[in-house]
PDB file of C-alpha atoms in Angstrom:
ATOM      1  CA  MET O   1       0.489 -16.405 -14.616  1.00  0.00           C
ATOM      2  CA  LYS O   2       3.780 -15.799 -12.829  1.00  0.00           C
ATOM      3  CA  HIS O   3       3.548 -15.482  -9.051  1.00  0.00           C
ATOM      4  CA  LEU O   4       4.461 -11.837  -8.460  1.00  0.00           C
ATOM      5  CA  ILE O   5       3.241 -12.054  -4.861  1.00  0.00           C
ATOM      6  CA  THR O   6       3.536 -15.265  -2.870  1.00  0.00           C
ATOM      7  CA  LEU O   7       1.702 -16.580   0.168  1.00  0.00           C
ATOM      8  CA  SER O   8       2.858 -19.109   2.734  1.00  0.00           C
ATOM      9  CA  ILE O   9       0.986 -20.125   5.896  1.00  0.00           C
ATOM     10  CA  ASP O  10       2.681 -21.967   8.744  1.00  0.00           C
ATOM     11  CA  ALA O  11       1.114 -22.601  12.149  1.00  0.00           C
ATOM     12  CA  GLY O  12      -1.398 -19.809  11.668  1.00  0.00           C
ATOM     13  CA  ILE O  13       1.224 -17.274  10.543  1.00  0.00           C
ATOM     14  CA  ALA O  14       0.816 -16.009   6.971  1.00  0.00           C
ATOM     15  CA  THR O  15       3.686 -14.409   5.078  1.00  0.00           C
ATOM     16  CA  VAL O  16       2.786 -12.391   1.978  1.00  0.00           C
ATOM     17  CA  THR O  17       5.866 -11.576  -0.091  1.00  0.00           C
ATOM     18  CA  PHE O  18       6.308  -9.187  -3.008  1.00  0.00           C
ATOM     19  CA  ASP O  19       8.442 -11.200  -5.423  1.00  0.00           C
ATOM     20  CA  ARG O  20       9.169  -8.994  -8.422  1.00  0.00           C
ATOM     21  CA  ALA O  21      12.624  -7.884  -7.352  1.00  0.00           C
ATOM     22  CA  GLU O  22      13.864  -7.474 -10.932  1.00  0.00           C
ATOM     23  CA  LYS O  23      11.258  -4.694 -11.331  1.00  0.00           C
ATOM     24  CA  LEU O  24      11.799  -3.256  -7.831  1.00  0.00           C
ATOM     25  CA  ASN O  25       8.463  -4.872  -6.880  1.00  0.00           C
ATOM     26  CA  ALA O  26       6.557  -2.356  -8.997  1.00  0.00           C
ATOM     27  CA  LEU O  27       2.842  -3.143  -9.191  1.00  0.00           C
ATOM     28  CA  SER O  28       1.520  -4.512 -12.469  1.00  0.00           C
ATOM     29  CA  PHE O  29      -2.150  -5.301 -13.040  1.00  0.00           C
ATOM     30  CA  ASP O  30      -1.425  -8.954 -12.262  1.00  0.00           C
ATOM     31  CA  SER O  31       0.096  -7.845  -8.943  1.00  0.00           C
ATOM     32  CA  PHE O  32      -3.239  -6.299  -7.960  1.00  0.00           C
ATOM     33  CA  ILE O  33      -5.155  -9.417  -9.003  1.00  0.00           C
ATOM     34  CA  GLN O  34      -2.861 -11.729  -7.053  1.00  0.00           C
ATOM     35  CA  LEU O  35      -2.794  -9.555  -3.949  1.00  0.00           C
ATOM     36  CA  ASP O  36      -6.579  -9.202  -3.954  1.00  0.00           C
ATOM     37  CA  SER O  37      -6.923 -12.987  -4.219  1.00  0.00           C
ATOM     38  CA  ILE O  38      -4.481 -13.548  -1.346  1.00  0.00           C
ATOM     39  CA  ILE O  39      -6.356 -11.107   0.907  1.00  0.00           C
ATOM     40  CA  LYS O  40      -9.659 -12.856   0.151  1.00  0.00           C
ATOM     41  CA  GLN O  41      -8.067 -16.201   1.053  1.00  0.00           C
ATOM     42  CA  LEU O  42      -6.668 -14.857   4.315  1.00  0.00           C
ATOM     43  CA  LYS O  43     -10.054 -13.466   5.346  1.00  0.00           C
ATOM     44  CA  LYS O  44     -11.404 -17.028   5.175  1.00  0.00           C
ATOM     45  CA  GLU O  45      -8.584 -18.611   7.218  1.00  0.00           C
ATOM     46  CA  LYS O  46     -10.217 -19.359  10.570  1.00  0.00           C
ATOM     47  CA  SER O  47      -6.963 -20.434  12.256  1.00  0.00           C
ATOM     48  CA  LEU O  48      -5.039 -17.329  11.168  1.00  0.00           C
ATOM     49  CA  ARG O  49      -3.103 -15.682  13.997  1.00  0.00           C
ATOM     50  CA  LEU O  50      -0.841 -13.177  12.243  1.00  0.00           C
ATOM     51  CA  VAL O  51       0.003 -11.764   8.810  1.00  0.00           C
ATOM     52  CA  ILE O  52       3.418 -10.461   7.763  1.00  0.00           C
ATOM     53  CA  ILE O  53       3.835  -8.455   4.542  1.00  0.00           C
ATOM     54  CA  ASP O  54       7.406  -8.691   3.249  1.00  0.00           C
ATOM     55  CA  ALA O  55       9.335  -8.171   0.008  1.00  0.00           C
ATOM     56  CA  ASN O  56      12.285  -9.769  -1.752  1.00  0.00           C
ATOM     57  CA  GLY O  57      15.011  -7.644  -3.291  1.00  0.00           C
ATOM     58  CA  SER O  58      16.397  -4.223  -2.480  1.00  0.00           C
ATOM     59  CA  ASP O  59      13.057  -2.413  -2.195  1.00  0.00           C
ATOM     60  CA  PHE O  60       9.707  -3.061  -0.583  1.00  0.00           C
ATOM     61  CA  CYS O  61       7.666  -1.673  -3.496  1.00  0.00           C
ATOM     62  CA  THR O  62       8.427   1.235  -5.824  1.00  0.00           C
ATOM     63  CA  GLY O  63       4.794   1.863  -6.714  1.00  0.00           C
ATOM     64  CA  LEU O  64       2.732   1.445  -9.832  1.00  0.00           C
ATOM     65  CA  ASP O  65       4.276   0.006 -12.991  1.00  0.00           C
ATOM     66  CA  VAL O  66       2.971   2.995 -14.935  1.00  0.00           C
ATOM     67  CA  LYS O  67       4.504   2.000 -18.267  1.00  0.00           C
ATOM     68  CA  SER O  68       2.786  -1.390 -18.116  1.00  0.00           C
ATOM     69  CA  ILE O  69      -0.607  -0.299 -16.815  1.00  0.00           C
ATOM     70  CA  SER O  70      -0.927   2.853 -18.923  1.00  0.00           C
ATOM     71  CA  ARG O  71      -0.727   0.822 -22.143  1.00  0.00           C
ATOM     72  CA  SER O  72      -4.350  -0.265 -21.780  1.00  0.00           C
ATOM     73  CA  ALA O  73      -7.369   1.877 -20.934  1.00  0.00           C
ATOM     74  CA  ILE O  74      -9.239  -1.328 -20.071  1.00  0.00           C
ATOM     75  CA  THR O  75      -6.680  -2.085 -17.371  1.00  0.00           C
ATOM     76  CA  MET O  76      -7.291   1.299 -15.759  1.00  0.00           C
ATOM     77  CA  VAL O  77     -11.042   0.712 -15.908  1.00  0.00           C
ATOM     78  CA  LYS O  78     -10.623  -2.673 -14.197  1.00  0.00           C
ATOM     79  CA  LEU O  79      -8.585  -1.088 -11.431  1.00  0.00           C
ATOM     80  CA  LEU O  80     -11.045   1.743 -10.800  1.00  0.00           C
ATOM     81  CA  PHE O  81     -14.405   0.087 -11.522  1.00  0.00           C
ATOM     82  CA  LYS O  82     -16.935  -0.250  -8.692  1.00  0.00           C
ATOM     83  CA  TRP O  83     -20.675  -0.917  -8.604  1.00  0.00           C
ATOM     84  CA  LEU O  84     -21.370   1.858  -6.092  1.00  0.00           C
ATOM     85  CA  PRO O  85     -19.290   5.023  -5.444  1.00  0.00           C
ATOM     86  CA  GLY O  86     -18.645   4.146  -1.796  1.00  0.00           C
ATOM     87  CA  ASN O  87     -17.536   0.575  -2.521  1.00  0.00           C
ATOM     88  CA  ALA O  88     -13.861  -0.318  -2.701  1.00  0.00           C
ATOM     89  CA  ASN O  89     -12.536  -1.077  -6.181  1.00  0.00           C
ATOM     90  CA  LEU O  90      -9.626  -3.399  -6.968  1.00  0.00           C
ATOM     91  CA  ALA O  91      -6.999  -0.694  -6.348  1.00  0.00           C
ATOM     92  CA  GLN O  92      -8.549   0.168  -2.975  1.00  0.00           C
ATOM     93  CA  ARG O  93      -9.159  -3.406  -1.827  1.00  0.00           C
ATOM     94  CA  VAL O  94      -5.450  -4.229  -1.725  1.00  0.00           C
ATOM     95  CA  THR O  95      -5.043  -1.523   0.931  1.00  0.00           C
ATOM     96  CA  LEU O  96      -8.250  -1.780   2.947  1.00  0.00           C
ATOM     97  CA  GLY O  97      -8.331  -5.568   2.730  1.00  0.00           C
ATOM     98  CA  TRP O  98      -5.757  -5.889   5.509  1.00  0.00           C
ATOM     99  CA  GLN O  99      -8.158  -4.084   7.841  1.00  0.00           C
ATOM    100  CA  GLU O 100     -10.813  -6.709   7.099  1.00  0.00           C
ATOM    101  CA  ILE O 101      -8.548  -9.504   8.348  1.00  0.00           C
ATOM    102  CA  LYS O 102      -9.167 -10.194  12.045  1.00  0.00           C
ATOM    103  CA  ALA O 103      -5.549 -11.078  12.807  1.00  0.00           C
ATOM    104  CA  PRO O 104      -2.848  -8.418  13.273  1.00  0.00           C
ATOM    105  CA  VAL O 105      -1.002  -7.419  10.099  1.00  0.00           C
ATOM    106  CA  ILE O 106       2.670  -6.381  10.220  1.00  0.00           C
ATOM    107  CA  CYS O 107       4.311  -4.727   7.216  1.00  0.00           C
ATOM    108  CA  LYS O 108       8.119  -4.897   6.938  1.00  0.00           C
ATOM    109  CA  ILE O 109       9.435  -1.932   4.940  1.00  0.00           C
ATOM    110  CA  HIS O 110      12.962  -1.773   3.579  1.00  0.00           C
ATOM    111  CA  GLY O 111      14.480   0.253   0.772  1.00  0.00           C
ATOM    112  CA  ARG O 112      11.959   2.265  -1.226  1.00  0.00           C
ATOM    113  CA  CYS O 113       8.272   2.244  -0.378  1.00  0.00           C
ATOM    114  CA  PHE O 114       6.654   4.595  -2.872  1.00  0.00           C
ATOM    115  CA  GLY O 115       3.220   5.351  -4.292  1.00  0.00           C
ATOM    116  CA  GLY O 116       1.026   2.266  -4.414  1.00  0.00           C
ATOM    117  CA  GLY O 117       3.488   0.404  -2.205  1.00  0.00           C
ATOM    118  CA  MET O 118       3.107   3.093   0.463  1.00  0.00           C
ATOM    119  CA  GLN O 119      -0.663   2.906   0.285  1.00  0.00           C
ATOM    120  CA  ILE O 120      -0.635  -0.880   0.653  1.00  0.00           C
ATOM    121  CA  ALA O 121       1.626  -0.522   3.678  1.00  0.00           C
ATOM    122  CA  LEU O 122      -0.801   1.982   5.209  1.00  0.00           C
ATOM    123  CA  GLY O 123      -3.428  -0.753   5.300  1.00  0.00           C
ATOM    124  CA  ALA O 124      -1.355  -2.802   7.747  1.00  0.00           C
ATOM    125  CA  ASP O 125      -1.825  -2.526  11.498  1.00  0.00           C
ATOM    126  CA  PHE O 126       1.902  -2.078  12.154  1.00  0.00           C
ATOM    127  CA  ARG O 127       4.576  -0.714   9.814  1.00  0.00           C
ATOM    128  CA  LEU O 128       8.138  -1.586  10.790  1.00  0.00           C
ATOM    129  CA  ALA O 129      10.758   0.264   8.757  1.00  0.00           C
ATOM    130  CA  SER O 130      14.466  -0.361   8.413  1.00  0.00           C
ATOM    131  CA  LYS O 131      16.796   2.607   8.881  1.00  0.00           C
ATOM    132  CA  ASP O 132      17.537   2.685   5.149  1.00  0.00           C
ATOM    133  CA  ALA O 133      13.868   2.929   4.167  1.00  0.00           C
ATOM    134  CA  GLN O 134      12.587   5.769   2.003  1.00  0.00           C
ATOM    135  CA  LEU O 135       8.860   6.451   1.858  1.00  0.00           C
ATOM    136  CA  SER O 136       6.708   8.624  -0.355  1.00  0.00           C
ATOM    137  CA  ILE O 137       3.136   9.218  -1.437  1.00  0.00           C
ATOM    138  CA  MET O 138       4.412   9.598  -4.974  1.00  0.00           C
ATOM    139  CA  GLU O 139       1.350   9.921  -7.215  1.00  0.00           C
ATOM    140  CA  ALA O 140       1.562  13.705  -7.702  1.00  0.00           C
ATOM    141  CA  ARG O 141       4.838  13.244  -9.578  1.00  0.00           C
ATOM    142  CA  TRP O 142       2.806  11.509 -12.270  1.00  0.00           C
ATOM    143  CA  GLY O 143       0.063  14.118 -12.282  1.00  0.00           C
ATOM    144  CA  LEU O 144      -2.196  11.667 -10.437  1.00  0.00           C
ATOM    145  CA  THR O 145      -3.928  11.603  -7.068  1.00  0.00           C
ATOM    146  CA  PRO O 146      -3.659   8.696  -4.586  1.00  0.00           C
ATOM    147  CA  ASP O 147      -6.630   6.396  -5.227  1.00  0.00           C
ATOM    148  CA  MET O 148      -5.851   3.199  -3.290  1.00  0.00           C
ATOM    149  CA  ALA O 149      -7.647   4.081  -0.024  1.00  0.00           C
ATOM    150  CA  GLY O 150      -4.544   5.600   1.524  1.00  0.00           C
ATOM    151  CA  SER O 151      -6.612   8.671   2.423  1.00  0.00           C
ATOM    152  CA  VAL O 152      -8.854   6.486   4.592  1.00  0.00           C
ATOM    153  CA  MET O 153      -5.893   5.367   6.670  1.00  0.00           C
ATOM    154  CA  LEU O 154      -4.029   8.687   6.718  1.00  0.00           C
ATOM    155  CA  GLN O 155      -6.953  10.523   8.327  1.00  0.00           C
ATOM    156  CA  GLY O 156      -6.448   8.448  11.458  1.00  0.00           C
ATOM    157  CA  LEU O 157      -2.657   8.660  11.453  1.00  0.00           C
ATOM    158  CA  MET O 158      -1.693  12.308  11.032  1.00  0.00           C
ATOM    159  CA  PRO O 159      -2.987  15.883  10.944  1.00  0.00           C
ATOM    160  CA  TYR O 160      -4.594  17.242   7.789  1.00  0.00           C
ATOM    161  CA  ASP O 161      -1.734  19.590   6.898  1.00  0.00           C
ATOM    162  CA  GLN O 162       0.958  16.940   7.204  1.00  0.00           C
ATOM    163  CA  ALA O 163      -1.008  14.455   5.101  1.00  0.00           C
ATOM    164  CA  LEU O 164      -1.636  17.121   2.472  1.00  0.00           C
ATOM    165  CA  LYS O 165       2.025  18.165   2.447  1.00  0.00           C
ATOM    166  CA  LEU O 166       3.188  14.581   1.860  1.00  0.00           C
ATOM    167  CA  THR O 167       0.618  14.123  -0.908  1.00  0.00           C
ATOM    168  CA  HIS O 168       1.211  17.493  -2.608  1.00  0.00           C
ATOM    169  CA  LEU O 169       5.017  17.451  -2.622  1.00  0.00           C
ATOM    170  CA  ALA O 170       5.434  13.701  -3.300  1.00  0.00           C
ATOM    171  CA  ASP O 171       9.010  13.827  -1.995  1.00  0.00           C
ATOM    172  CA  PRO O 172      10.714  10.757  -0.506  1.00  0.00           C
ATOM    173  CA  ILE O 173      11.344  11.008   3.226  1.00  0.00           C
ATOM    174  CA  ASP O 174      13.648   8.897   5.367  1.00  0.00           C
ATOM    175  CA  ALA O 175      12.487   6.451   8.011  1.00  0.00           C
ATOM    176  CA  LYS O 176      13.223   8.805  10.918  1.00  0.00           C
ATOM    177  CA  THR O 177      11.067  11.541   9.385  1.00  0.00           C
ATOM    178  CA  ALA O 178       8.341   9.015   8.610  1.00  0.00           C
ATOM    179  CA  LEU O 179       8.316   7.974  12.266  1.00  0.00           C
ATOM    180  CA  SER O 180       7.961  11.589  13.416  1.00  0.00           C
ATOM    181  CA  LEU O 181       4.914  11.917  11.126  1.00  0.00           C
ATOM    182  CA  ASN O 182       3.405   8.631  12.350  1.00  0.00           C
ATOM    183  CA  LEU O 183       3.682   7.173   8.852  1.00  0.00           C
ATOM    184  CA  VAL O 184       5.503   4.174  10.332  1.00  0.00           C
ATOM    185  CA  THR O 185       5.155   2.495  13.707  1.00  0.00           C
ATOM    186  CA  GLU O 186       8.835   1.880  14.448  1.00  0.00           C
ATOM    187  CA  VAL O 187      12.253   2.311  12.864  1.00  0.00           C
ATOM    188  CA  CYS O 188      14.400  -0.773  13.409  1.00  0.00           C
ATOM    189  CA  ASP O 189      18.135  -1.435  13.570  1.00  0.00           C
ATOM    190  CA  ASP O 190      17.396  -5.058  12.684  1.00  0.00           C
ATOM    191  CA  LEU O 191      14.090  -5.322  10.807  1.00  0.00           C
ATOM    192  CA  ASN O 192      13.855  -9.114  10.858  1.00  0.00           C
ATOM    193  CA  LYS O 193      14.700  -9.387  14.543  1.00  0.00           C
ATOM    194  CA  ARG O 194      12.202  -6.710  15.558  1.00  0.00           C
ATOM    195  CA  CYS O 195       9.481  -8.324  13.474  1.00  0.00           C
ATOM    196  CA  GLU O 196      10.115 -11.643  15.228  1.00  0.00           C
ATOM    197  CA  GLN O 197       9.905  -9.933  18.611  1.00  0.00           C
ATOM    198  CA  LEU O 198       6.605  -8.248  17.776  1.00  0.00           C
ATOM    199  CA  LYS O 199       5.255 -11.461  16.263  1.00  0.00           C
ATOM    200  CA  ASP O 200       6.085 -13.447  19.422  1.00  0.00           C
ATOM    201  CA  ALA O 201       4.531 -10.793  21.655  1.00  0.00           C
ATOM    202  CA  LEU O 202       1.290 -10.771  19.629  1.00  0.00           C
ATOM    203  CA  LEU O 203       1.061 -14.561  19.523  1.00  0.00           C
ATOM    204  CA  GLU O 204       1.121 -14.631  23.337  1.00  0.00           C
ATOM    205  CA  LYS O 205      -2.160 -12.703  23.413  1.00  0.00           C
ATOM    206  CA  SER O 206      -5.674 -14.042  22.922  1.00  0.00           C
ATOM    207  CA  PRO O 207      -6.643 -13.862  19.215  1.00  0.00           C
ATOM    208  CA  ASP O 208     -10.180 -12.949  20.280  1.00  0.00           C
ATOM    209  CA  ALA O 209      -8.903  -9.956  22.255  1.00  0.00           C
ATOM    210  CA  LEU O 210      -6.671  -8.813  19.386  1.00  0.00           C
ATOM    211  CA  ALA O 211      -9.554  -9.045  16.914  1.00  0.00           C
ATOM    212  CA  ALA O 212     -11.812  -7.076  19.275  1.00  0.00           C
ATOM    213  CA  ASN O 213      -9.141  -4.400  19.757  1.00  0.00           C
ATOM    214  CA  LYS O 214      -8.788  -4.055  15.998  1.00  0.00           C
ATOM    215  CA  ARG O 215     -12.547  -3.619  15.540  1.00  0.00           C
ATOM    216  CA  THR O 216     -12.699  -1.020  18.307  1.00  0.00           C
ATOM    217  CA  TYR O 217      -9.935   1.188  16.933  1.00  0.00           C
ATOM    218  CA  GLN O 218     -11.264   0.885  13.408  1.00  0.00           C
ATOM    219  CA  LYS O 219     -14.329   2.845  14.517  1.00  0.00           C
ATOM    220  CA  HIS O 220     -12.035   5.873  14.634  1.00  0.00           C
ATOM    221  CA  MET O 221      -9.593   4.992  11.863  1.00  0.00           C
ATOM    222  CA  LEU O 222     -12.169   4.210   9.187  1.00  0.00           C
ATOM    223  CA  VAL O 223     -14.586   7.090   9.761  1.00  0.00           C
ATOM    224  CA  ASN O 224     -16.071   8.501   6.522  1.00  0.00           C
ATOM    225  CA  ARG O 225     -14.668   5.502   4.669  1.00  0.00           C
ATOM    226  CA  ARG O 226     -17.302   5.330   1.930  1.00  0.00           C
ATOM    227  CA  LYS O 227     -17.166   9.067   1.231  1.00  0.00           C
ATOM    228  CA  LEU O 228     -13.387   8.996   0.924  1.00  0.00           C
ATOM    229  CA  LEU O 229     -13.384   5.939  -1.335  1.00  0.00           C
ATOM    230  CA  ALA O 230     -15.909   7.611  -3.630  1.00  0.00           C
ATOM    231  CA  ALA O 231     -13.951  10.872  -3.664  1.00  0.00           C
ATOM    232  CA  GLU O 232     -10.640   9.151  -4.449  1.00  0.00           C
ATOM    233  CA  THR O 233     -12.025   7.354  -7.491  1.00  0.00           C
ATOM    234  CA  LEU O 234     -14.051  10.291  -8.803  1.00  0.00           C
ATOM    235  CA  ASN O 235     -11.069  12.633  -8.547  1.00  0.00           C
ATOM    236  CA  GLN O 236      -8.778  10.163 -10.294  1.00  0.00           C
ATOM    237  CA  ILE O 237     -11.230   9.675 -13.153  1.00  0.00           C
ATOM    238  CA  LYS O 238     -11.451  13.451 -13.623  1.00  0.00           C
ATOM    239  CA  ILE O 239      -7.668  13.684 -13.713  1.00  0.00           C
ATOM    240  CA  LEU O 240      -7.328  10.807 -16.196  1.00  0.00           C
ATOM    241  CA  ARG O 241      -9.741  12.553 -18.557  1.00  0.00           C
ATOM    242  CA  GLY O 242      -7.603  15.693 -18.634  1.00  0.00           C
ATOM    243  CA  LYS O 243      -4.500  16.630 -20.589  1.00  0.00           C
ATOM    244  CA  ASN O 244      -2.166  17.316 -17.676  1.00  0.00           C
ATOM    245  CA  VAL O 245      -1.838  13.682 -16.615  1.00  0.00           C
ATOM    246  CA  LYS O 246      -0.679  12.554 -20.081  1.00  0.00           C
ATOM    247  CA  ARG O 247       1.918  15.318 -20.131  1.00  0.00           C
ATOM    248  CA  ALA O 248       3.109  14.459 -16.619  1.00  0.00           C
ATOM    249  CA  ILE O 249       3.407  10.724 -17.316  1.00  0.00           C
ATOM    250  CA  ASN O 250       5.284  11.268 -20.583  1.00  0.00           C
ATOM    251  CA  ASN O 251       7.679  13.680 -18.901  1.00  0.00           C
ATOM    252  CA  ARG O 252       8.368  11.284 -16.044  1.00  0.00           C
ATOM    253  CA  LEU O 253       8.970   8.314 -18.335  1.00  0.00           C
ATOM    254  CA  LYS O 254      11.493  10.392 -20.312  1.00  0.00           C
ATOM    255  CA  ASP O 255      13.252  11.693 -17.198  1.00  0.00           C
ATOM    256  CA  GLU O 256      16.297   9.553 -16.451  1.00  0.00           C
ATOM    257  CA  SER O 257      17.885  12.038 -14.047  1.00  0.00           C
ATOM    258  CA  LYS O 258      15.910  11.151 -10.932  1.00  0.00           C
ATOM    259  CA  PRO O 259      18.015   8.922  -8.644  1.00  0.00           C
ATOM    260  CA  PHE O 260      15.210   7.613  -6.467  1.00  0.00           C
ATOM    261  CA  PHE O 261      13.355   5.455  -8.975  1.00  0.00           C
ATOM    262  CA  ASP O 262      13.810   3.390 -12.115  1.00  0.00           C
ATOM    263  CA  SER O 263      11.755   5.104 -14.788  1.00  0.00           C
ATOM    264  CA  ALA O 264      11.454   1.854 -16.731  1.00  0.00           C
ATOM    265  CA  ASN O 265       9.367   0.345 -13.959  1.00  0.00           C
ATOM    266  CA  TRP O 266       7.373   3.207 -12.517  1.00  0.00           C
TER     267      TRP O 266
END
């Protein structure tokens, strides 16, 4: 299996890198499997001090590789399957998994961060965005609903109406607008430099204190987690059983006029 997402660990600092630049880092089923495996490994790393989520190429992640994943109903079942309604499935684990890592998690966003890529970024503790970044909760454009635990994180980040507006309209927004909505933590002139500064500042602090802080704030951020996870999956299954989603996906795959994504990859 090709490494679509890579992991390197140096002196307690883990770097997780999306490495499918030729497909704008769109998420295939193998991407989910690899990312889930990396998160599980990081949760076991006792000497871990910090995690950085990065991406090669022009874009952070343009979302789900719909053409690839929609070919197989079994693939969709594997993404959505869970033993209990409130448990996290594979699609949800790659977002919430970052919250289960004791060390701080920084996500570096550049270029386009759409759909599933946006939801994964929401799982990080800090989201640093370059000035050129575009962000979107894109699923509605495909006739789908977000089902990767983004709703769990959004409830602690922004008011109900703003979250619903972003989800309903599915329009890309620029980094400055994203900052005003609390979708990102900072907008950076130099993304790499700012990440290094934040990394150094965090490494100066006690890892025990940082882990305790994370647990404390999660009490607010992750309220109603199991109910939301169950609702996300149930709603998506209902949508997938209907006719509208097939029509929406076919229309989007045929639409070559949209400048903000490559329809061959989405």
